[in-house]
């Protein structure tokens, strides 16, 4: 199946945490601990951060680690294999520190 320019491949864009129905995110190469620190230090969220860790996709939706793994593998984004984490995506599977 060929993708048209009007239907680009869905990709994983950034780490995210869904907490109390609000999505918090930071751009790459941020990791989830970086986002948690930002949430507490800059946004004054209460510790501990207990939201669901996941990712924001290129369509601006939130994806769980499992769904994000499917998207990243389909899009050919993984720079490292997922064998360290089973079926869950982690930021180190996508980008190295810049």
mmCIF file with all atom_site columns, C-alpha atoms in Angstrom:
data_model
loop_
_atom_site.group_PDB
_atom_site.id
_atom_site.type_symbol
_atom_site.label_atom_id
_atom_site.label_alt_id
_atom_site.label_comp_id
_atom_site.label_asym_id
_atom_site.label_entity_id
_atom_site.label_seq_id
_atom_site.pdbx_PDB_ins_code
_atom_site.Cartn_x
_atom_site.Cartn_y
_atom_site.Cartn_z
_atom_site.occupancy
_atom_site.B_iso_or_equiv
_atom_site.pdbx_formal_charge
_atom_site.auth_seq_id
_atom_site.auth_comp_id
_atom_site.auth_asym_id
_atom_site.auth_atom_id
_atom_site.pdbx_PDB_model_num
ATOM 1  C CA . UNK A 1 1  ? 0.000  0.000  0.000  1.00 0.00 ? 1  UNK A CA 1
ATOM 2  C CA . UNK A 1 2  ? 1.399  3.364  -0.976 1.00 0.00 ? 2  UNK A CA 1
ATOM 3  C CA . UNK A 1 3  ? 0.867  6.367  1.279  1.00 0.00 ? 3  UNK A CA 1
ATOM 4  C CA . UNK A 1 4  ? -0.249 9.563  -0.379 1.00 0.00 ? 4  UNK A CA 1
ATOM 5  C CA . UNK A 1 5  ? 0.964  13.014 0.603  1.00 0.00 ? 5  UNK A CA 1
ATOM 6  C CA . UNK A 1 6  ? -2.483 13.715 2.035  1.00 0.00 ? 6  UNK A CA 1
ATOM 7  C CA . UNK A 1 7  ? -2.200 10.692 4.365  1.00 0.00 ? 7  UNK A CA 1
ATOM 8  C CA . UNK A 1 8  ? 1.300  10.788 5.884  1.00 0.00 ? 8  UNK A CA 1
ATOM 9  C CA . UNK A 1 9  ? 2.550  8.040  8.130  1.00 0.00 ? 9  UNK A CA 1
ATOM 10 C CA . UNK A 1 10 ? 1.586  8.478  11.771 1.00 0.00 ? 10 UNK A CA 1
ATOM 11 C CA . UNK A 1 11 ? 4.678  9.006  13.931 1.00 0.00 ? 11 UNK A CA 1
ATOM 12 C CA . UNK A 1 12 ? 5.663  9.410  17.567 1.00 0.00 ? 12 UNK A CA 1
ATOM 13 C CA . UNK A 1 13 ? 6.577  13.053 18.232 1.00 0.00 ? 13 UNK A CA 1
ATOM 14 C CA . UNK A 1 14 ? 7.345  13.469 21.947 1.00 0.00 ? 14 UNK A CA 1
ATOM 15 C CA . UNK A 1 15 ? 7.128  12.069 25.472 1.00 0.00 ? 15 UNK A CA 1
ATOM 16 C CA . UNK A 1 16 ? 3.877  12.801 27.263 1.00 0.00 ? 16 UNK A CA 1
ATOM 17 C CA . UNK A 1 17 ? 2.049  12.239 30.526 1.00 0.00 ? 17 UNK A CA 1
ATOM 18 C CA . UNK A 1 18 ? -1.742 12.127 30.717 1.00 0.00 ? 18 UNK A CA 1
ATOM 19 C CA . UNK A 1 19 ? -2.649 13.337 34.193 1.00 0.00 ? 19 UNK A CA 1
ATOM 20 C CA . UNK A 1 20 ? -6.152 14.328 35.276 1.00 0.00 ? 20 UNK A CA 1
ATOM 21 C CA . UNK A 1 21 ? -7.287 14.422 31.623 1.00 0.00 ? 21 UNK A CA 1
ATOM 22 C CA . UNK A 1 22 ? -4.575 16.920 30.705 1.00 0.00 ? 22 UNK A CA 1
ATOM 23 C CA . UNK A 1 23 ? -1.670 16.035 28.405 1.00 0.00 ? 23 UNK A CA 1
ATOM 24 C CA . UNK A 1 24 ? 1.783  17.330 29.380 1.00 0.00 ? 24 UNK A CA 1
ATOM 25 C CA . UNK A 1 25 ? 4.615  17.035 26.865 1.00 0.00 ? 25 UNK A CA 1
ATOM 26 C CA . UNK A 1 26 ? 8.168  18.134 26.067 1.00 0.00 ? 26 UNK A CA 1
ATOM 27 C CA . UNK A 1 27 ? 9.951  17.842 22.701 1.00 0.00 ? 27 UNK A CA 1
ATOM 28 C CA . UNK A 1 28 ? 12.787 15.399 21.975 1.00 0.00 ? 28 UNK A CA 1
ATOM 29 C CA . UNK A 1 29 ? 15.224 14.501 23.297 1.00 0.00 ? 29 UNK A CA 1
ATOM 30 C CA . UNK A 1 30 ? 13.273 14.875 26.581 1.00 0.00 ? 30 UNK A CA 1
ATOM 31 C CA . UNK A 1 31 ? 12.580 11.719 28.536 1.00 0.00 ? 31 UNK A CA 1
ATOM 32 C CA . UNK A 1 32 ? 9.702  11.048 30.931 1.00 0.00 ? 32 UNK A CA 1
ATOM 33 C CA . UNK A 1 33 ? 11.790 11.975 34.026 1.00 0.00 ? 33 UNK A CA 1
ATOM 34 C CA . UNK A 1 34 ? 12.603 15.324 32.357 1.00 0.00 ? 34 UNK A CA 1
ATOM 35 C CA . UNK A 1 35 ? 8.891  15.903 31.828 1.00 0.00 ? 35 UNK A CA 1
ATOM 36 C CA . UNK A 1 36 ? 8.054  14.986 35.436 1.00 0.00 ? 36 UNK A CA 1
ATOM 37 C CA . UNK A 1 37 ? 10.681 17.415 36.704 1.00 0.00 ? 37 UNK A CA 1
ATOM 38 C CA . UNK A 1 38 ? 9.300  20.140 34.422 1.00 0.00 ? 38 UNK A CA 1
ATOM 39 C CA . UNK A 1 39 ? 5.762  19.471 35.617 1.00 0.00 ? 39 UNK A CA 1
ATOM 40 C CA . UNK A 1 40 ? 6.770  19.858 39.269 1.00 0.00 ? 40 UNK A CA 1
ATOM 41 C CA . UNK A 1 41 ? 9.366  22.616 39.032 1.00 0.00 ? 41 UNK A CA 1
ATOM 42 C CA . UNK A 1 42 ? 7.895  24.816 36.282 1.00 0.00 ? 42 UNK A CA 1
ATOM 43 C CA . UNK A 1 43 ? 4.175  24.041 36.290 1.00 0.00 ? 43 UNK A CA 1
ATOM 44 C CA . UNK A 1 44 ? 3.844  23.474 40.056 1.00 0.00 ? 44 UNK A CA 1
ATOM 45 C CA . UNK A 1 45 ? 2.137  20.091 39.676 1.00 0.00 ? 45 UNK A CA 1
ATOM 46 C CA . UNK A 1 46 ? 2.012  18.157 42.924 1.00 0.00 ? 46 UNK A CA 1
ATOM 47 C CA . UNK A 1 47 ? 4.481  15.382 43.615 1.00 0.00 ? 47 UNK A CA 1
ATOM 48 C CA . UNK A 1 48 ? 4.459  12.565 42.898 1.00 0.00 ? 48 UNK A CA 1
ATOM 49 C CA . UNK A 1 49 ? 3.404  12.799 39.272 1.00 0.00 ? 49 UNK A CA 1
ATOM 50 C CA . UNK A 1 50 ? 0.993  9.890  38.895 1.00 0.00 ? 50 UNK A CA 1
ATOM 51 C CA . UNK A 1 51 ? -0.270 10.294 35.355 1.00 0.00 ? 51 UNK A CA 1
ATOM 52 C CA . UNK A 1 52 ? -0.029 7.675  32.624 1.00 0.00 ? 52 UNK A CA 1
ATOM 53 C CA . UNK A 1 53 ? 3.247  7.836  30.748 1.00 0.00 ? 53 UNK A CA 1
ATOM 54 C CA . UNK A 1 54 ? 3.031  7.695  26.974 1.00 0.00 ? 54 UNK A CA 1
ATOM 55 C CA . UNK A 1 55 ? 3.713  9.763  23.883 1.00 0.00 ? 55 UNK A CA 1
ATOM 56 C CA . UNK A 1 56 ? 2.135  12.408 21.660 1.00 0.00 ? 56 UNK A CA 1
ATOM 57 C CA . UNK A 1 57 ? 1.677  11.297 18.071 1.00 0.00 ? 57 UNK A CA 1
ATOM 58 C CA . UNK A 1 58 ? 1.945  13.384 14.917 1.00 0.00 ? 58 UNK A CA 1
ATOM 59 C CA . UNK A 1 59 ? -1.856 13.727 14.860 1.00 0.00 ? 59 UNK A CA 1
ATOM 60 C CA . UNK A 1 60 ? -1.622 15.361 18.340 1.00 0.00 ? 60 UNK A CA 1
ATOM 61 C CA . UNK A 1 61 ? -3.261 12.405 20.084 1.00 0.00 ? 61 UNK A CA 1
ATOM 62 C CA . UNK A 1 62 ? -1.964 10.766 23.265 1.00 0.00 ? 62 UNK A CA 1
ATOM 63 C CA . UNK A 1 63 ? -0.773 7.171  22.910 1.00 0.00 ? 63 UNK A CA 1
ATOM 64 C CA . UNK A 1 64 ? 0.042  4.660  25.628 1.00 0.00 ? 64 UNK A CA 1
ATOM 65 C CA . UNK A 1 65 ? 3.519  3.134  25.593 1.00 0.00 ? 65 UNK A CA 1
ATOM 66 C CA . UNK A 1 66 ? 2.060  0.038  23.902 1.00 0.00 ? 66 UNK A CA 1
ATOM 67 C CA . UNK A 1 67 ? 0.236  1.959  21.153 1.00 0.00 ? 67 UNK A CA 1
ATOM 68 C CA . UNK A 1 68 ? 3.258  4.223  20.625 1.00 0.00 ? 68 UNK A CA 1
ATOM 69 C CA . UNK A 1 69 ? 5.447  1.127  20.132 1.00 0.00 ? 69 UNK A CA 1
ATOM 70 C CA . UNK A 1 70 ? 3.160  -0.048 17.318 1.00 0.00 ? 70 UNK A CA 1
ATOM 71 C CA . UNK A 1 71 ? 3.229  3.400  15.686 1.00 0.00 ? 71 UNK A CA 1
ATOM 72 C CA . UNK A 1 72 ? 7.014  3.820  15.977 1.00 0.00 ? 72 UNK A CA 1
ATOM 73 C CA . UNK A 1 73 ? 7.720  0.355  14.574 1.00 0.00 ? 73 UNK A CA 1
ATOM 74 C CA . UNK A 1 74 ? 5.345  0.924  11.641 1.00 0.00 ? 74 UNK A CA 1
ATOM 75 C CA . UNK A 1 75 ? 6.920  4.334  10.937 1.00 0.00 ? 75 UNK A CA 1
ATOM 76 C CA . UNK A 1 76 ? 10.474 2.938  11.154 1.00 0.00 ? 76 UNK A CA 1
ATOM 77 C CA . UNK A 1 77 ? 11.386 5.352  13.947 1.00 0.00 ? 77 UNK A CA 1
ATOM 78 C CA . UNK A 1 78 ? 13.112 3.052  16.412 1.00 0.00 ? 78 UNK A CA 1
ATOM 79 C CA . UNK A 1 79 ? 16.840 3.679  16.668 1.00 0.00 ? 79 UNK A CA 1
ATOM 80 C CA . UNK A 1 80 ? 17.134 0.869  19.206 1.00 0.00 ? 80 UNK A CA 1
ATOM 81 C CA . UNK A 1 81 ? 15.160 -2.379 19.360 1.00 0.00 ? 81 UNK A CA 1
ATOM 82 C CA . UNK A 1 82 ? 12.326 -2.719 21.851 1.00 0.00 ? 82 UNK A CA 1
ATOM 83 C CA . UNK A 1 83 ? 13.746 -5.870 23.443 1.00 0.00 ? 83 UNK A CA 1
ATOM 84 C CA . UNK A 1 84 ? 14.661 -4.024 26.652 1.00 0.00 ? 84 UNK A CA 1
ATOM 85 C CA . UNK A 1 85 ? 11.056 -3.128 27.427 1.00 0.00 ? 85 UNK A CA 1
ATOM 86 C CA . UNK A 1 86 ? 8.883  -5.807 25.926 1.00 0.00 ? 86 UNK A CA 1
ATOM 87 C CA . UNK A 1 87 ? 6.006  -4.258 23.977 1.00 0.00 ? 87 UNK A CA 1
ATOM 88 C CA . UNK A 1 88 ? 6.281  -0.796 25.553 1.00 0.00 ? 88 UNK A CA 1
ATOM 89 C CA . UNK A 1 89 ? 7.989  2.130  23.872 1.00 0.00 ? 89 UNK A CA 1
ATOM 90 C CA . UNK A 1 90 ? 10.533 4.188  25.813 1.00 0.00 ? 90 UNK A CA 1
ATOM 91 C CA . UNK A 1 91 ? 12.125 7.415  24.587 1.00 0.00 ? 91 UNK A CA 1
ATOM 92 C CA . UNK A 1 92 ? 15.541 5.791  24.343 1.00 0.00 ? 92 UNK A CA 1
ATOM 93 C CA . UNK A 1 93 ? 14.048 3.518  21.665 1.00 0.00 ? 93 UNK A CA 1
ATOM 94 C CA . UNK A 1 94 ? 13.451 6.638  19.552 1.00 0.00 ? 94 UNK A CA 1
ATOM 95 C CA . UNK A 1 95 ? 16.163 9.207  20.090 1.00 0.00 ? 95 UNK A CA 1
ATOM 96 C CA . UNK A 1 96 ? 19.577 9.522  21.605 1.00 0.00 ? 96 UNK A CA 1
ATOM 97 C CA . UNK A 1 97 ? 20.556 12.511 23.719 1.00 0.00 ? 97 UNK A CA 1
ATOM 98 C CA . UNK A 1 98 ? 21.532 15.386 21.483 1.00 0.00 ? 98 UNK A CA 1
#
